[in-house]
């Protein structure tokens, strides 16, 4: 199983980025997926998750600004990030959890300048 994130970068405050996480080696459509982030010196935290059926859930800090979605035909989960703030700066990871396994991607850096 492999999860590969992309789409990170440097953006000014108020800008947007669309993060992607492509999965391979697994039946992607039956699993819930999550986006997490970790800023320097801080614990990794859940940003958003989406069930296999497409129901999203968001951390309070990103509600109204971020949107999680999935394309099961492409084995990909997305995170649209809008109205970015400097405090959104972090490495963003996608995660796939099953009953007996737990997979993480390598992460993609998002840096928001003020």
PDB file of C-alpha atoms in Angstrom:
ATOM      1  CA  UNK A   1       0.000   0.000   0.000  1.00  0.00           C
ATOM      2  CA  UNK A   2       1.269   3.451  -0.883  1.00  0.00           C
ATOM      3  CA  UNK A   3      -0.144   6.900  -0.149  1.00  0.00           C
ATOM      4  CA  UNK A   4       1.426   9.808  -2.029  1.00  0.00           C
ATOM      5  CA  UNK A   5       0.537  13.412  -1.181  1.00  0.00           C
ATOM      6  CA  UNK A   6       1.066  16.359  -3.485  1.00  0.00           C
ATOM      7  CA  UNK A   7      -0.038  19.949  -3.935  1.00  0.00           C
ATOM      8  CA  UNK A   8       1.718  21.667  -1.062  1.00  0.00           C
ATOM      9  CA  UNK A   9       3.725  24.832  -1.450  1.00  0.00           C
ATOM     10  CA  UNK A  10       4.278  28.416  -0.369  1.00  0.00           C
ATOM     11  CA  UNK A  11       1.268  30.721  -0.438  1.00  0.00           C
ATOM     12  CA  UNK A  12       0.379  34.122   0.967  1.00  0.00           C
ATOM     13  CA  UNK A  13      -2.208  34.486   3.706  1.00  0.00           C
ATOM     14  CA  UNK A  14      -5.683  34.388   2.198  1.00  0.00           C
ATOM     15  CA  UNK A  15      -4.565  32.111  -0.619  1.00  0.00           C
ATOM     16  CA  UNK A  16      -5.567  28.565  -1.523  1.00  0.00           C
ATOM     17  CA  UNK A  17      -3.991  25.200  -2.209  1.00  0.00           C
ATOM     18  CA  UNK A  18      -5.472  21.890  -3.294  1.00  0.00           C
ATOM     19  CA  UNK A  19      -3.794  18.892  -1.717  1.00  0.00           C
ATOM     20  CA  UNK A  20      -4.105  15.414  -3.217  1.00  0.00           C
ATOM     21  CA  UNK A  21      -3.408  11.980  -1.802  1.00  0.00           C
ATOM     22  CA  UNK A  22      -3.236   9.110  -4.283  1.00  0.00           C
ATOM     23  CA  UNK A  23      -3.587   5.577  -2.917  1.00  0.00           C
ATOM     24  CA  UNK A  24      -2.380   2.391  -4.542  1.00  0.00           C
ATOM     25  CA  UNK A  25      -2.285  -1.270  -3.616  1.00  0.00           C
ATOM     26  CA  UNK A  26      -5.606  -1.287  -1.766  1.00  0.00           C
ATOM     27  CA  UNK A  27      -9.356  -1.167  -2.387  1.00  0.00           C
ATOM     28  CA  UNK A  28      -9.496   2.545  -1.633  1.00  0.00           C
ATOM     29  CA  UNK A  29     -13.260   3.003  -1.850  1.00  0.00           C
ATOM     30  CA  UNK A  30     -14.153   0.959   1.240  1.00  0.00           C
ATOM     31  CA  UNK A  31     -12.001   2.892   3.684  1.00  0.00           C
ATOM     32  CA  UNK A  32     -12.384   6.132   5.573  1.00  0.00           C
ATOM     33  CA  UNK A  33      -9.603   8.615   4.845  1.00  0.00           C
ATOM     34  CA  UNK A  34      -8.116  11.439   6.867  1.00  0.00           C
ATOM     35  CA  UNK A  35      -5.920  14.496   6.462  1.00  0.00           C
ATOM     36  CA  UNK A  36      -3.648  15.395   9.375  1.00  0.00           C
ATOM     37  CA  UNK A  37      -1.064  18.099   9.890  1.00  0.00           C
ATOM     38  CA  UNK A  38       1.961  18.624  12.090  1.00  0.00           C
ATOM     39  CA  UNK A  39       3.560  21.988  12.721  1.00  0.00           C
ATOM     40  CA  UNK A  40       7.088  22.302  14.179  1.00  0.00           C
ATOM     41  CA  UNK A  41       7.074  21.587  17.893  1.00  0.00           C
ATOM     42  CA  UNK A  42       3.435  20.524  17.902  1.00  0.00           C
ATOM     43  CA  UNK A  43       1.602  17.205  17.908  1.00  0.00           C
ATOM     44  CA  UNK A  44       0.081  15.821  14.753  1.00  0.00           C
ATOM     45  CA  UNK A  45      -3.612  16.736  14.593  1.00  0.00           C
ATOM     46  CA  UNK A  46      -6.624  15.680  12.569  1.00  0.00           C
ATOM     47  CA  UNK A  47      -7.699  18.307  10.062  1.00  0.00           C
ATOM     48  CA  UNK A  48     -10.493  16.537   8.200  1.00  0.00           C
ATOM     49  CA  UNK A  49     -11.793  13.066   7.499  1.00  0.00           C
ATOM     50  CA  UNK A  50     -14.195  11.505   5.042  1.00  0.00           C
ATOM     51  CA  UNK A  51     -16.047   8.223   5.309  1.00  0.00           C
ATOM     52  CA  UNK A  52     -16.189   5.625   2.565  1.00  0.00           C
ATOM     53  CA  UNK A  53     -19.666   6.964   1.826  1.00  0.00           C
ATOM     54  CA  UNK A  54     -18.428  10.523   1.457  1.00  0.00           C
ATOM     55  CA  UNK A  55     -19.482  12.073   4.789  1.00  0.00           C
ATOM     56  CA  UNK A  56     -16.946  14.720   5.836  1.00  0.00           C
ATOM     57  CA  UNK A  57     -15.848  15.850   9.280  1.00  0.00           C
ATOM     58  CA  UNK A  58     -13.648  18.860  10.121  1.00  0.00           C
ATOM     59  CA  UNK A  59     -11.596  20.235  12.951  1.00  0.00           C
ATOM     60  CA  UNK A  60     -13.105  23.437  14.312  1.00  0.00           C
ATOM     61  CA  UNK A  61     -10.043  25.392  13.250  1.00  0.00           C
ATOM     62  CA  UNK A  62     -10.653  24.715   9.541  1.00  0.00           C
ATOM     63  CA  UNK A  63     -14.454  24.584   9.308  1.00  0.00           C
ATOM     64  CA  UNK A  64     -15.715  26.833   6.554  1.00  0.00           C
ATOM     65  CA  UNK A  65     -12.254  27.129   4.983  1.00  0.00           C
ATOM     66  CA  UNK A  66     -11.207  23.571   4.068  1.00  0.00           C
ATOM     67  CA  UNK A  67     -13.132  20.971   2.085  1.00  0.00           C
ATOM     68  CA  UNK A  68     -12.321  17.274   1.941  1.00  0.00           C
ATOM     69  CA  UNK A  69     -13.521  15.147  -0.973  1.00  0.00           C
ATOM     70  CA  UNK A  70     -12.695  11.858  -2.642  1.00  0.00           C
ATOM     71  CA  UNK A  71     -12.712  10.367  -6.118  1.00  0.00           C
ATOM     72  CA  UNK A  72     -12.942   6.612  -5.751  1.00  0.00           C
ATOM     73  CA  UNK A  73     -12.441   6.059  -9.480  1.00  0.00           C
ATOM     74  CA  UNK A  74      -9.024   7.711  -9.152  1.00  0.00           C
ATOM     75  CA  UNK A  75      -8.205   6.323  -5.690  1.00  0.00           C
ATOM     76  CA  UNK A  76      -7.596   9.877  -4.542  1.00  0.00           C
ATOM     77  CA  UNK A  77      -8.657  12.047  -1.620  1.00  0.00           C
ATOM     78  CA  UNK A  78      -8.427  15.840  -1.834  1.00  0.00           C
ATOM     79  CA  UNK A  79      -8.181  18.693   0.621  1.00  0.00           C
ATOM     80  CA  UNK A  80      -9.139  22.089  -0.751  1.00  0.00           C
ATOM     81  CA  UNK A  81      -7.669  24.721   1.544  1.00  0.00           C
ATOM     82  CA  UNK A  82      -8.999  28.282   1.235  1.00  0.00           C
ATOM     83  CA  UNK A  83      -8.454  31.486   3.210  1.00  0.00           C
ATOM     84  CA  UNK A  84      -5.164  30.115   4.456  1.00  0.00           C
ATOM     85  CA  UNK A  85      -3.615  31.585   7.595  1.00  0.00           C
ATOM     86  CA  UNK A  86      -0.009  31.525   8.824  1.00  0.00           C
ATOM     87  CA  UNK A  87      -1.107  29.124  11.561  1.00  0.00           C
ATOM     88  CA  UNK A  88      -2.055  26.598   8.873  1.00  0.00           C
ATOM     89  CA  UNK A  89       1.654  26.172   8.137  1.00  0.00           C
ATOM     90  CA  UNK A  90       2.519  22.504   8.657  1.00  0.00           C
ATOM     91  CA  UNK A  91       3.340  19.239   6.959  1.00  0.00           C
ATOM     92  CA  UNK A  92       0.064  17.704   5.801  1.00  0.00           C
ATOM     93  CA  UNK A  93      -0.334  13.922   5.793  1.00  0.00           C
ATOM     94  CA  UNK A  94      -3.045  11.603   4.581  1.00  0.00           C
ATOM     95  CA  UNK A  95      -3.939   8.473   6.503  1.00  0.00           C
ATOM     96  CA  UNK A  96      -5.809   5.258   5.765  1.00  0.00           C
ATOM     97  CA  UNK A  97      -6.805   3.080   8.713  1.00  0.00           C
ATOM     98  CA  UNK A  98      -8.206  -0.433   8.592  1.00  0.00           C
ATOM     99  CA  UNK A  99      -8.970  -3.030  11.247  1.00  0.00           C
ATOM    100  CA  UNK A 100      -5.434  -4.405  11.192  1.00  0.00           C
ATOM    101  CA  UNK A 101      -3.353  -1.717   9.515  1.00  0.00           C
ATOM    102  CA  UNK A 102      -2.569   1.992   9.573  1.00  0.00           C
ATOM    103  CA  UNK A 103      -0.929   3.697   6.586  1.00  0.00           C
ATOM    104  CA  UNK A 104       0.470   7.228   6.288  1.00  0.00           C
ATOM    105  CA  UNK A 105       1.796   9.169   3.357  1.00  0.00           C
ATOM    106  CA  UNK A 106       5.143  10.940   3.375  1.00  0.00           C
ATOM    107  CA  UNK A 107       3.576  14.372   3.788  1.00  0.00           C
ATOM    108  CA  UNK A 108       3.482  17.592   1.809  1.00  0.00           C
ATOM    109  CA  UNK A 109       4.659  20.936   3.188  1.00  0.00           C
ATOM    110  CA  UNK A 110       2.251  23.875   3.307  1.00  0.00           C
ATOM    111  CA  UNK A 111       3.763  27.230   4.205  1.00  0.00           C
ATOM    112  CA  UNK A 112       1.581  30.312   4.569  1.00  0.00           C
ATOM    113  CA  UNK A 113       3.335  33.671   4.699  1.00  0.00           C
ATOM    114  CA  UNK A 114       1.824  36.685   6.419  1.00  0.00           C
TER     115      UNK A 114
END
